[in-house]
Each structure stands twice: as C-alpha cells, then as structure tokens.
Coordinates of N, CA and C in Angstrom, one line a residue:
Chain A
X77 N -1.8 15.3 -7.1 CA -1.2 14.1 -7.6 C -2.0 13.6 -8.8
X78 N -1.2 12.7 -9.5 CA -1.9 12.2 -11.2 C -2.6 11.5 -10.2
X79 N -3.8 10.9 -11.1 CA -5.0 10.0 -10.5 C -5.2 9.0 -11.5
X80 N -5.3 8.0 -11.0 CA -5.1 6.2 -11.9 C -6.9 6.1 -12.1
X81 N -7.3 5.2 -13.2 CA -8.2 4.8 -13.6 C -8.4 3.1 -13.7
X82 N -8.9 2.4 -13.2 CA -8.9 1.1 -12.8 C -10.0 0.6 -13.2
X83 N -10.4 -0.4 -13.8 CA -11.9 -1.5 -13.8 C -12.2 -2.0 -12.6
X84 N -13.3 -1.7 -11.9 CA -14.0 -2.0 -10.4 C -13.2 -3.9 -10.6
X85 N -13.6 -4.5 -11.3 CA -13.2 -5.9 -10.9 C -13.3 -6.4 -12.3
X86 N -12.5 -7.8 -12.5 CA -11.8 -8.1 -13.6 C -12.9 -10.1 -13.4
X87 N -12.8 -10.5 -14.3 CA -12.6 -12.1 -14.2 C -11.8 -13.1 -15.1
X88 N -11.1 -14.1 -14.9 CA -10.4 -14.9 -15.1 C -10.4 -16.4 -15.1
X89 N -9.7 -17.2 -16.4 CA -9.9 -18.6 -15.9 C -8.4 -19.0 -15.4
X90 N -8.4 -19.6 -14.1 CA -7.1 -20.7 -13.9 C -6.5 -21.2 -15.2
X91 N -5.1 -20.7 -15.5 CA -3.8 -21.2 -16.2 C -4.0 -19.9 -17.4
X92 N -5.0 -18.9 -17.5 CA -5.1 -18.0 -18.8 C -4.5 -16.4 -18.3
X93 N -3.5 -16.2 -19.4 CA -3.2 -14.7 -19.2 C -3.9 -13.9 -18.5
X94 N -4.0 -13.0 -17.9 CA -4.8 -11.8 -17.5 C -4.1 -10.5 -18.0
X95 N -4.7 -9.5 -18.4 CA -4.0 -8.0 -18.3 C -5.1 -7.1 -17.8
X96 N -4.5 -6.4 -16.5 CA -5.5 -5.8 -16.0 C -4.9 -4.1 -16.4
X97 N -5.8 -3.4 -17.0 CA -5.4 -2.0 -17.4 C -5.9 -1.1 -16.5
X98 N -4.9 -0.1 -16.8 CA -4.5 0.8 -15.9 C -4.6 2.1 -16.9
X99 N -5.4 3.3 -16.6 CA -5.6 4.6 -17.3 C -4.9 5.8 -16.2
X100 N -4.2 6.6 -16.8 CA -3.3 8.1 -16.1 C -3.3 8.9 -16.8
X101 N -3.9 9.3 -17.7 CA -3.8 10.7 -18.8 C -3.2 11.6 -18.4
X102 N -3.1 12.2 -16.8 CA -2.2 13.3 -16.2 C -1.0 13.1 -15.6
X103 N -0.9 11.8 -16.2 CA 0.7 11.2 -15.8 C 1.7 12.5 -16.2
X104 N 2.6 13.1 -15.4 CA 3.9 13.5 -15.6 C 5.1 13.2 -15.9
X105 N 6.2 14.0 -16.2 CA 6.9 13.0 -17.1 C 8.0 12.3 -15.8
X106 N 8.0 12.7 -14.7 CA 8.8 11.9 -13.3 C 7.5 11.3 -12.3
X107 N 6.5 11.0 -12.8 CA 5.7 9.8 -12.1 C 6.1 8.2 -12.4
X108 N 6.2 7.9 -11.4 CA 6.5 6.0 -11.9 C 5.5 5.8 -12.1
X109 N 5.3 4.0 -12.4 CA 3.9 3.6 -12.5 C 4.2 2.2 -11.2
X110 N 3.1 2.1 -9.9 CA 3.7 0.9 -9.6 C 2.5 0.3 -9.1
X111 N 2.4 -1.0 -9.6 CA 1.4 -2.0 -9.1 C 1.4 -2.4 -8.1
X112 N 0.7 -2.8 -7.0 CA 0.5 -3.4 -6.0 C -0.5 -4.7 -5.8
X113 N -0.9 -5.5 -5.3 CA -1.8 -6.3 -4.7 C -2.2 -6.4 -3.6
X114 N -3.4 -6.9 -3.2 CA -4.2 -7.5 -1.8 C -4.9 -8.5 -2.0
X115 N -4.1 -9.2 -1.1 CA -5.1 -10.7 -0.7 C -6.2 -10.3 0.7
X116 N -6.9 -10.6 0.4 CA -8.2 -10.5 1.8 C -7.6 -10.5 2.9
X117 N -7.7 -9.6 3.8 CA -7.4 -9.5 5.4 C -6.1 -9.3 5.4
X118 N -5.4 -8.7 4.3 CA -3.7 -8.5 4.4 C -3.2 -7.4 3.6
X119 N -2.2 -7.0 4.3 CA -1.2 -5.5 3.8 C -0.7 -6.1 2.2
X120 N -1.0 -5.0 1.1 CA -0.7 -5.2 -0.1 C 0.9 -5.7 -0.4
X121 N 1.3 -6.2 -1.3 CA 2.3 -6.3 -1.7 C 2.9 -6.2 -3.0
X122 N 4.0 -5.4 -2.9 CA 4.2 -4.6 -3.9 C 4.3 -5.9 -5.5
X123 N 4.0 -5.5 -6.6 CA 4.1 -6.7 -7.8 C 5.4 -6.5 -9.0
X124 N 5.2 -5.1 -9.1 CA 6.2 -4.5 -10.6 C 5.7 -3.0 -10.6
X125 N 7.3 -2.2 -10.7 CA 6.9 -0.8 -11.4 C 7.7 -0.7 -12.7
X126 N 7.4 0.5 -12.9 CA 8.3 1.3 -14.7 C 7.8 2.6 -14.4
X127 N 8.7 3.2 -15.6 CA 8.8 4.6 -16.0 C 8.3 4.9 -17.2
X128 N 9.2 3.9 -18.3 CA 9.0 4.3 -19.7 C 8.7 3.1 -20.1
X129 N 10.1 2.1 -19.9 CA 10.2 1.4 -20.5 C 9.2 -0.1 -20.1
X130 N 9.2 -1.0 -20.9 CA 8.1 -2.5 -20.3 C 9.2 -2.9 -19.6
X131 N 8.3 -3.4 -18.6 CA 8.9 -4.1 -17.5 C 8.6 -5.7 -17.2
X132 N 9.8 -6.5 -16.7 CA 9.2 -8.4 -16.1 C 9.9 -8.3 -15.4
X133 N 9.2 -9.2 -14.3 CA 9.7 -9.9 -13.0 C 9.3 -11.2 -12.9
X134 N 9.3 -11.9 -11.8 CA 9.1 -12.9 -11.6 C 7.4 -13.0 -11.2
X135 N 6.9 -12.1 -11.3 CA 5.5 -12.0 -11.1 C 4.7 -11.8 -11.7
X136 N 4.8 -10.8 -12.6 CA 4.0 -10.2 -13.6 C 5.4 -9.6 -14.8
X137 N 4.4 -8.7 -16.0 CA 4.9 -7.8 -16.6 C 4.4 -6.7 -16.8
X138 N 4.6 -5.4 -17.3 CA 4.1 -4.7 -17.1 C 4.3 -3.5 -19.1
X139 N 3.3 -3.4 -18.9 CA 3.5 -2.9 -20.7 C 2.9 -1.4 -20.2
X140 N 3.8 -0.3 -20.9 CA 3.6 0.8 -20.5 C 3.3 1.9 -21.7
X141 N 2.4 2.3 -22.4 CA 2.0 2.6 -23.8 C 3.0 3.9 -23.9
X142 N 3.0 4.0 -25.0 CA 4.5 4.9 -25.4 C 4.3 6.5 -25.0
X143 N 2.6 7.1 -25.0 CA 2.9 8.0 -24.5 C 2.0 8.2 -23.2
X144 N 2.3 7.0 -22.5 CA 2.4 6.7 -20.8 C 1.2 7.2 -20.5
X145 N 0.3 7.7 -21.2 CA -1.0 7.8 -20.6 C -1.9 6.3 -20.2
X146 N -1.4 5.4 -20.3 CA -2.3 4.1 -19.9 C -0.9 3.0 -19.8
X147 N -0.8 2.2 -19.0 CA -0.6 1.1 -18.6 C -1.1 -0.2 -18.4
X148 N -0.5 -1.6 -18.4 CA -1.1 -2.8 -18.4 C -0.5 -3.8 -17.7
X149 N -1.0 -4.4 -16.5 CA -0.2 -5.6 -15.8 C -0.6 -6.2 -15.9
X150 N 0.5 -7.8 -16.4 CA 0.3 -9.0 -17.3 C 0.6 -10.3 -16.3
X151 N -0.1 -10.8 -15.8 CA -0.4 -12.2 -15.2 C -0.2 -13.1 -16.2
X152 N 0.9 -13.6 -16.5 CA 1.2 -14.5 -17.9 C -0.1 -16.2 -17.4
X153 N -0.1 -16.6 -16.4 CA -1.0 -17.5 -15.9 C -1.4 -17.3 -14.8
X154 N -2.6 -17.2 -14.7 CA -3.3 -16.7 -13.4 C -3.4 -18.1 -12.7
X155 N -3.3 -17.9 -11.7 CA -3.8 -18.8 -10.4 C -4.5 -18.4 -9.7
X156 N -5.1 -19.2 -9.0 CA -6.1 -19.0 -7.4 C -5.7 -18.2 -6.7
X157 N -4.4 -18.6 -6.3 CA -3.6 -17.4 -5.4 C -3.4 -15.9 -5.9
X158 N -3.6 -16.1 -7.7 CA -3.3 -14.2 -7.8 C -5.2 -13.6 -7.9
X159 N -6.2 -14.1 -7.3 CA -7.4 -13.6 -6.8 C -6.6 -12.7 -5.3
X160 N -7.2 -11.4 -6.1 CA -7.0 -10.0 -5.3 C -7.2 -8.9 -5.9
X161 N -7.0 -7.8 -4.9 CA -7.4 -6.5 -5.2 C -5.9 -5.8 -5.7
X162 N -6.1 -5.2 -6.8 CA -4.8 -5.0 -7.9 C -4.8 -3.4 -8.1
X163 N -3.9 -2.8 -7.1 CA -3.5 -1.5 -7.5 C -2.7 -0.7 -8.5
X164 N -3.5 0.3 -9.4 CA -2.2 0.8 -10.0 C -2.1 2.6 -9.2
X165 N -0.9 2.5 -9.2 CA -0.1 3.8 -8.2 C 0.4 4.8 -9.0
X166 N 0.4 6.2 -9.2 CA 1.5 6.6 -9.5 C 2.5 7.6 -8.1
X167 N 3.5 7.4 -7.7 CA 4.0 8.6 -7.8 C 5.7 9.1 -8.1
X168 N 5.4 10.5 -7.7 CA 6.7 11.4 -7.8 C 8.0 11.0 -7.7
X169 N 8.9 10.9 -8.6 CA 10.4 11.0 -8.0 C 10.9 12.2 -7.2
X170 N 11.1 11.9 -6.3 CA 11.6 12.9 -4.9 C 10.3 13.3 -4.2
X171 N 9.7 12.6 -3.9 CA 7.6 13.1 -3.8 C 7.8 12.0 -2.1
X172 N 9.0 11.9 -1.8 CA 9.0 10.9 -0.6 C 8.3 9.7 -0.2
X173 N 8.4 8.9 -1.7 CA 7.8 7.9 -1.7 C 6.6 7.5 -1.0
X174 N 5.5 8.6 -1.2 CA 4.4 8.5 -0.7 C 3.8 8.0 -2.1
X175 N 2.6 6.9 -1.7 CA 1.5 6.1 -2.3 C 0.3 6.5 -1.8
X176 N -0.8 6.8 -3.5 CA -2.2 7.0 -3.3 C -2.7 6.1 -3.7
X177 N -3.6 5.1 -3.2 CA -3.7 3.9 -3.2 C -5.6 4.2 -3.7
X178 N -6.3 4.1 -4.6 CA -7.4 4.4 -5.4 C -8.1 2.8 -4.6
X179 N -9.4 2.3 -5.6 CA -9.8 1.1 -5.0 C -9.5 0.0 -5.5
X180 N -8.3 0.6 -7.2 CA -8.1 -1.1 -7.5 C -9.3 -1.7 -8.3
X181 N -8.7 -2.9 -8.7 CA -9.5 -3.9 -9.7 C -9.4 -5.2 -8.5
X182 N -10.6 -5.3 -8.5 CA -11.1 -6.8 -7.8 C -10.7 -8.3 -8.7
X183 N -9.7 -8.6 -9.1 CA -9.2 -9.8 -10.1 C -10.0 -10.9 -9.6
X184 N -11.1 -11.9 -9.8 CA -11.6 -12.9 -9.7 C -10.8 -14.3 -10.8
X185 N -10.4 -15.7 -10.1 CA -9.5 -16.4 -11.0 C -11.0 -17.7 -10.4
X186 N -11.2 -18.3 -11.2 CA -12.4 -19.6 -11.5 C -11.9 -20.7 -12.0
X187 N -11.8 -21.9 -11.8 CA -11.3 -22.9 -12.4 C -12.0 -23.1 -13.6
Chain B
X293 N 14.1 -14.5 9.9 CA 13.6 -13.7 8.5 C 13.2 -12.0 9.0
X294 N 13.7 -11.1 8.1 CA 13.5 -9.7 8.1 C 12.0 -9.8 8.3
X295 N 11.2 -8.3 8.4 CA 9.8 -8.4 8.1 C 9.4 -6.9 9.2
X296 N 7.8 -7.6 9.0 CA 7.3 -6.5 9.7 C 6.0 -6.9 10.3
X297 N 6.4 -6.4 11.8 CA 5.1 -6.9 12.8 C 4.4 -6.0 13.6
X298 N 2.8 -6.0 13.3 CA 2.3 -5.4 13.8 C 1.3 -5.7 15.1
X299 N 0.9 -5.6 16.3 CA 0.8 -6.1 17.0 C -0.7 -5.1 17.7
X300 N -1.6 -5.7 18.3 CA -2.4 -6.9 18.1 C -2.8 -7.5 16.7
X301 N -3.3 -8.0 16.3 CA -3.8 -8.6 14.8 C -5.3 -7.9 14.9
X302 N -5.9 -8.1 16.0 CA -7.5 -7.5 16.7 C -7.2 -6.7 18.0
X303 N -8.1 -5.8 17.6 CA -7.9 -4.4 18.9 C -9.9 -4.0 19.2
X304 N -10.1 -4.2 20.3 CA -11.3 -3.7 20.6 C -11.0 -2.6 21.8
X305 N -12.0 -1.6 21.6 CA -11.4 -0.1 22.2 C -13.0 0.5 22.5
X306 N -13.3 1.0 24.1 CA -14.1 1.6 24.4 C -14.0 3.1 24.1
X307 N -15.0 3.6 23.2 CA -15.1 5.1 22.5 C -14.7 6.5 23.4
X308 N -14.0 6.8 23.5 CA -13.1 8.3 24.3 C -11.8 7.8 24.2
X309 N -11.6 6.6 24.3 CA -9.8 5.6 24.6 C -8.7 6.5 23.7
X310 N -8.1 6.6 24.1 CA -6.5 6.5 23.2 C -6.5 4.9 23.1
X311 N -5.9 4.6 22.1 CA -5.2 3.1 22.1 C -3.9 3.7 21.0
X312 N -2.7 2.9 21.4 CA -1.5 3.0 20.5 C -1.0 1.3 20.0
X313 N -0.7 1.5 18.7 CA -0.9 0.1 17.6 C 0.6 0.5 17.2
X314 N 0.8 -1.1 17.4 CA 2.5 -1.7 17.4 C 3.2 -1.6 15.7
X315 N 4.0 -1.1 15.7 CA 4.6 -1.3 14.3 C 6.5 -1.5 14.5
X316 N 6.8 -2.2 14.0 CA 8.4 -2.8 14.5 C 8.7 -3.8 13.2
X317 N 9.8 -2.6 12.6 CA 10.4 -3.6 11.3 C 12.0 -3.4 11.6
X318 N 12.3 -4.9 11.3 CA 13.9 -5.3 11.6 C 14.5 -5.7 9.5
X319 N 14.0 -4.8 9.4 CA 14.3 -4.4 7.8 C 15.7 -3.4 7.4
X320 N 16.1 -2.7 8.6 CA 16.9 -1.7 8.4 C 16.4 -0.6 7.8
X321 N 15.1 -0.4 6.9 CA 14.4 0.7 6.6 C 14.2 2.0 7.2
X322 N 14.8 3.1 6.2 CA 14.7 4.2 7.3 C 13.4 4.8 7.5
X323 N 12.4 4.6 6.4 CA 11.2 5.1 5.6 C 10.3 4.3 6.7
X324 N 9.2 4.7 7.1 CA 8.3 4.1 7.5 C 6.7 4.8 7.5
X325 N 5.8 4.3 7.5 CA 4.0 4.6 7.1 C 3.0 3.8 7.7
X326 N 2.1 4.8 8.0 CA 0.7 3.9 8.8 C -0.4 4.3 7.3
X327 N -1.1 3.7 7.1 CA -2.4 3.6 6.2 C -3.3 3.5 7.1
X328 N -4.5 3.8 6.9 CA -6.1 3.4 6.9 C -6.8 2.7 6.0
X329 N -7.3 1.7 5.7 CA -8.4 1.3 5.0 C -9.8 0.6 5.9
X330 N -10.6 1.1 5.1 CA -12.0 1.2 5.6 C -12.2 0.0 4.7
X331 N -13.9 -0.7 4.5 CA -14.4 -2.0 3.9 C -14.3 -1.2 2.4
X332 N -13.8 -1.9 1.2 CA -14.1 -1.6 -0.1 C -13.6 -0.4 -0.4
X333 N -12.4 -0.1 0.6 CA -11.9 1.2 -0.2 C -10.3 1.3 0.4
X334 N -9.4 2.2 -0.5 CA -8.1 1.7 -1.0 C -7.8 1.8 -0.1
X335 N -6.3 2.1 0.2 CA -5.6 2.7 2.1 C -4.8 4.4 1.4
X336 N -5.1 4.8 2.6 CA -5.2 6.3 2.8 C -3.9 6.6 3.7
X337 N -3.3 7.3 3.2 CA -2.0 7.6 4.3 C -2.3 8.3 5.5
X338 N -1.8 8.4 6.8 CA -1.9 8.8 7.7 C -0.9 9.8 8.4
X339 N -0.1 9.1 8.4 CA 1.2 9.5 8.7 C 2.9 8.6 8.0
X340 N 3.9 9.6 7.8 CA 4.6 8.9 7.4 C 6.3 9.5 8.1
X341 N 7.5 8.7 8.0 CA 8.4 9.0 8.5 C 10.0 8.7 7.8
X342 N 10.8 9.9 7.5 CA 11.8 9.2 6.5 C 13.2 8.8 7.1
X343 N 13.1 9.2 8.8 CA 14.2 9.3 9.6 C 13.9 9.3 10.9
X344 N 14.6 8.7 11.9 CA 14.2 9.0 13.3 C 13.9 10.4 13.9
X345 N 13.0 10.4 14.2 CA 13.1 11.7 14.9 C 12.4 12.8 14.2
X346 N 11.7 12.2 12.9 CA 10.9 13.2 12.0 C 9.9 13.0 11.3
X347 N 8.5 13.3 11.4 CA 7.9 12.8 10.6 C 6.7 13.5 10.0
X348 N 6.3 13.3 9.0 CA 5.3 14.1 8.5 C 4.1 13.8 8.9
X349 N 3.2 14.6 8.0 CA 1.3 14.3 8.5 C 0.7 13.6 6.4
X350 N 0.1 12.8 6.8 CA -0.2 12.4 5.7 C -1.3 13.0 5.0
X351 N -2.4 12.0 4.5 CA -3.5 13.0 4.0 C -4.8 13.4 5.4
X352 N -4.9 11.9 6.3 CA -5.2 11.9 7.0 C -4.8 11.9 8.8
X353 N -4.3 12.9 8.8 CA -4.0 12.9 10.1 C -4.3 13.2 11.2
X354 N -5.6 14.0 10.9 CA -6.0 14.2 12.2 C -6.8 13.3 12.9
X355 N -6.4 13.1 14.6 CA -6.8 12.2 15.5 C -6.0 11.4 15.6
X356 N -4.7 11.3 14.9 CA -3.7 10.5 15.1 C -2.6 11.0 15.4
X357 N -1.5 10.5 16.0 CA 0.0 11.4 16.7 C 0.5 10.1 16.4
X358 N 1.7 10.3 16.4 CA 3.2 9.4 16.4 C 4.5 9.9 16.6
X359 N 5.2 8.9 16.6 CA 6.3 9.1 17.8 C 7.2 8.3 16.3
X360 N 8.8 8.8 16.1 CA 10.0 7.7 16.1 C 11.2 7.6 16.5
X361 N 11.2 7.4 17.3 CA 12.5 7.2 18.2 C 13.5 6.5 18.3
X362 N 13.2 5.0 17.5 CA 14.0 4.4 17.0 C 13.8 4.0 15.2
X363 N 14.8 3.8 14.3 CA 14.4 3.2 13.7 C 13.8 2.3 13.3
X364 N 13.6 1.1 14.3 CA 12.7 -0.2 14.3 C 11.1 0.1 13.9
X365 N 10.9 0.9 15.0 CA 9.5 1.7 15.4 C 8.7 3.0 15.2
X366 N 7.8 2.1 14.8 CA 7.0 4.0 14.4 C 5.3 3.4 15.2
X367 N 5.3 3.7 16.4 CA 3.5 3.2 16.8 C 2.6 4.6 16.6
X368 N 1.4 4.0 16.5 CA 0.6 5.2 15.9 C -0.5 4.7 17.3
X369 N -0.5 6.4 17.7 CA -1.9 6.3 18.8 C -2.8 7.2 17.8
X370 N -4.3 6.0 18.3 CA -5.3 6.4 17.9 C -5.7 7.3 18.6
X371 N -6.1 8.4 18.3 CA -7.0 9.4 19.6 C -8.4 9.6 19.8
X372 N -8.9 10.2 21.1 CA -10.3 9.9 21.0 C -10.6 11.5 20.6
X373 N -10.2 12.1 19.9 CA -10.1 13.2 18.4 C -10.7 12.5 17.0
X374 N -10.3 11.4 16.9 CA -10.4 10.7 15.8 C -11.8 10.3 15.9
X375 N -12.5 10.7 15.0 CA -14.4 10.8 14.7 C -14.3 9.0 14.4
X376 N -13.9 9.0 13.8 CA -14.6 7.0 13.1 C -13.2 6.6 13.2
X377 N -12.7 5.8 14.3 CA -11.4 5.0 14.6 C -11.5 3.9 13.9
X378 N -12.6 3.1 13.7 CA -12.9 1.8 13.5 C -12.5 1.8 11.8
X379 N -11.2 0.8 11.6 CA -10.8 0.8 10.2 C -9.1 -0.6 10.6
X380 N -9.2 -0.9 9.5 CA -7.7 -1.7 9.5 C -6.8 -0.8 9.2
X381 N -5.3 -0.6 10.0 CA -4.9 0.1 10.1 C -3.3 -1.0 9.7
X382 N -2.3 -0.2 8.8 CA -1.3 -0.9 8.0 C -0.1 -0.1 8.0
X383 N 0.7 -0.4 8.6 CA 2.3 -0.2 8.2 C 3.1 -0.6 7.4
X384 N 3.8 0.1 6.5 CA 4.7 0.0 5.9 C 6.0 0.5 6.0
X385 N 7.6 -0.2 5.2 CA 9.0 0.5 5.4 C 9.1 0.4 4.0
X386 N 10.3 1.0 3.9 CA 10.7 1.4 2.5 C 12.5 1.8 2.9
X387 N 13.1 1.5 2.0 CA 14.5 2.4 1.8 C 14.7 3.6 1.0
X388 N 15.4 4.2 1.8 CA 15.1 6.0 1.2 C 16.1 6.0 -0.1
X389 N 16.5 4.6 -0.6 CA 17.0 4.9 -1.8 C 16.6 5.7 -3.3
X390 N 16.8 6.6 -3.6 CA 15.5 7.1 -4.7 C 16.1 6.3 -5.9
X391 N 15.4 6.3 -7.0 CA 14.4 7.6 -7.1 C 12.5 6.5 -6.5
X392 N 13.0 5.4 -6.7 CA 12.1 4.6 -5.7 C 12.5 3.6 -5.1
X393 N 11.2 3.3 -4.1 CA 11.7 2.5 -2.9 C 10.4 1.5 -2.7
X394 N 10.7 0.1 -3.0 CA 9.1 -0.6 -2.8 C 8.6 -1.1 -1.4
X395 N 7.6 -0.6 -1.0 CA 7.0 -0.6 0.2 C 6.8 -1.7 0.7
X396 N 7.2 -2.3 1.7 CA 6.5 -3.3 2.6 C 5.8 -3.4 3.5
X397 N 4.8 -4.0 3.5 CA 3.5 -3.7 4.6 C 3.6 -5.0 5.4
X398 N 3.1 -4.3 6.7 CA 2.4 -5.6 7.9 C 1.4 -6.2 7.6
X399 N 1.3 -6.8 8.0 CA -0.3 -8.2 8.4 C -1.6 -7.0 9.0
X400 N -1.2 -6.1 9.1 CA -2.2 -5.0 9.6 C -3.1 -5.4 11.5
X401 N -3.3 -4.0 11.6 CA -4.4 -4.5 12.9 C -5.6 -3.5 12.7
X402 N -6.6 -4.7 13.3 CA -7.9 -4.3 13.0 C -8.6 -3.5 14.0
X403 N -9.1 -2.3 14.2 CA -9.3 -1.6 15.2 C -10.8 -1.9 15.4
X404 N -11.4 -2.2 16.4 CA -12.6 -1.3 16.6 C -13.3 -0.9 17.9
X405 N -13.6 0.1 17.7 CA -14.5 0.9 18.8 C -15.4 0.8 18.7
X406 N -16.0 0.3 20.1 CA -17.1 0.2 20.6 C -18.1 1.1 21.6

C-alpha cells in the first residue's frame, strides 16, 4: 500500500486558517486521498476525501496538487474543538475499503 | 439516532482470559472493522467484514477470532494467544457502496490485562 507522510504535530491560533500537509509520492492513479480526525479517548472521524480534483465540505477543504504526490487539509478557522490527531489515508478503489491509519499530525489550537 | 455502540467503555481482564468486546451498529452497514491502537500510535486493522457470514484477517490478526452472524454485529474475542491484549480497541461500518465508503467508528473499549 502507498504510504502518507505527515508532520508529527502542527500549532495553531484560535479563528486562523490551518493547512496541515500531507506527502504520497507512491500514490497510484486509483488511490483516494481521505482525512480523518481524533479527538482524545475517541474513534476517529472521517473529515474530507478526493481523487483528483480539490475538494469542500462543511468541515474542511482539501487541495490536492496536480500531480497528486502531496496533498493539503484546510481548516478555514480553527477552533478548540478541531485540537486533534489528523490523519491522512490513502486507499484503493476496490481494495475493500480497508484504511492504513499512519500516526497523523497532532494539531494544537491556543487562544 | 443511527450509530455505533460498543460495549464496555473499560474492560479489565485476568492474563490467560478470552474476553469478547461488543460491537452493534443500527446503520444498515454491510461493511464492518475492529482496529487496535496502542498509546501514540495510529489504529491497525484487525479484522474486517463485508457481509454476514464472511470475513477477513486484517494486518493484525492473530490472537483474535470473530464471528458475523448478523448484520448489526461483528464482536471480536480477544484470545489468550494474543501476546499484549492491552490496547483500545475500535469498530467501524461502512457501506459497500464503491468506489468509497466513509467509515464510522465507535466510542471504542479500552482493554486491559492484568
């Protein structure tokens, strides 16, 4: 399986963007890309995926560099509550939606 | 509200034990997954299941068995095979819609052997 590249832990001020990057150089061309989160003492929850194209939700965005070797998930305003552990994933289409879950970026948010 | 419950929240377990850890989602999900994570490190698959009645072996599976017999339920027994039990342990469901499917995890239960 491709293998994600993460910054051990990130820091942040309360109400400022964040973009936490994401490195895949062995991305294939049917790998998604999909972010996840953890709050302390709890099962992650999923945030935003893509393929090719940039992606928004109601959570984040997600900027996907054109030749998909790196990715970026965009916290337009960080809050208290998005302090967590921030996965980037890749996998397979038809790969039975199994997830390799790496250690993540430790996102710290500070008033 | 749909979701997913796993049952105890805290599990203490004398060392030889089998113990078996609750997982039950009223999601309609056919897809279902147990994780491991240990302190400071990601979660590790264990086992996973795309259908009643079938399931795979993950990365990590040995010391662990499971059963699905209904869709609701997938419990995972710990075995006293399994060298270092002691870890939080997490289920997820998913819909086997491809070409993806976004995972929902439990509240997790925290195992430990003593």
């Amino acid at each position: 399986d491709a293998k994600t590249t993460q910054p051990n832990s990130m820091e942040s001020n309360e109400e400022e963007p964040v973009h936490l990057p994401c490195n895949h150089s062995t991305i294939s061309g049917t790998d998604y890309i999909h972010w996840y989160r953890q709050l302390p003492s709890q099962g992650p929850e999923y945030v935003i995926h893509g393929l090719t194209s940039n992606v928004n939700n109601r959570m984040a965005s997600l900027a996907i560099a054109e030749d998909r070797k790196s990715s970026t998930l965009i916290l337009h305003r960080a809050t208290l509550r998005d302090a967590a552990v921030y996965y980037c994933i890749l996998s397979r289409a038809g790969g039975g939606n199994k997830l390799t879950f790496g250690t993540g970026t430790q996102l710290k948010v500070e008033l | 509200d749909g979701g997913i419950t796993q049952s105890p929240k805290y599990l203490f377990r004398k060392e030889g034990q089998n113990v078996t850890l609750s997982c039950e989602q009223n999601l309609n999900h056919d897809a279902m997954y147990w994780y491991r994570q240990d302190p400071g490190q990601g979660l590790r698959l264990i086992y996973y299941s795309q259908i009643v009645n079938d399931f795979q072996k993950g990365d990590i599976a040995e010391g662990y068995s499971v059963s699905r017999e209904k869709k609701e339920s997938f419990p995972l027994t710990v075995t006293s095979a399994q060298k270092n039990p002691t870890a939080f342990y997490l289920c997820a469901s998913s819909r086997k819609r491809p070409p993806y499917n976004e995972q929902f995890f439990g509240p997790g239960t925290r195992l430990t052997v003593l």
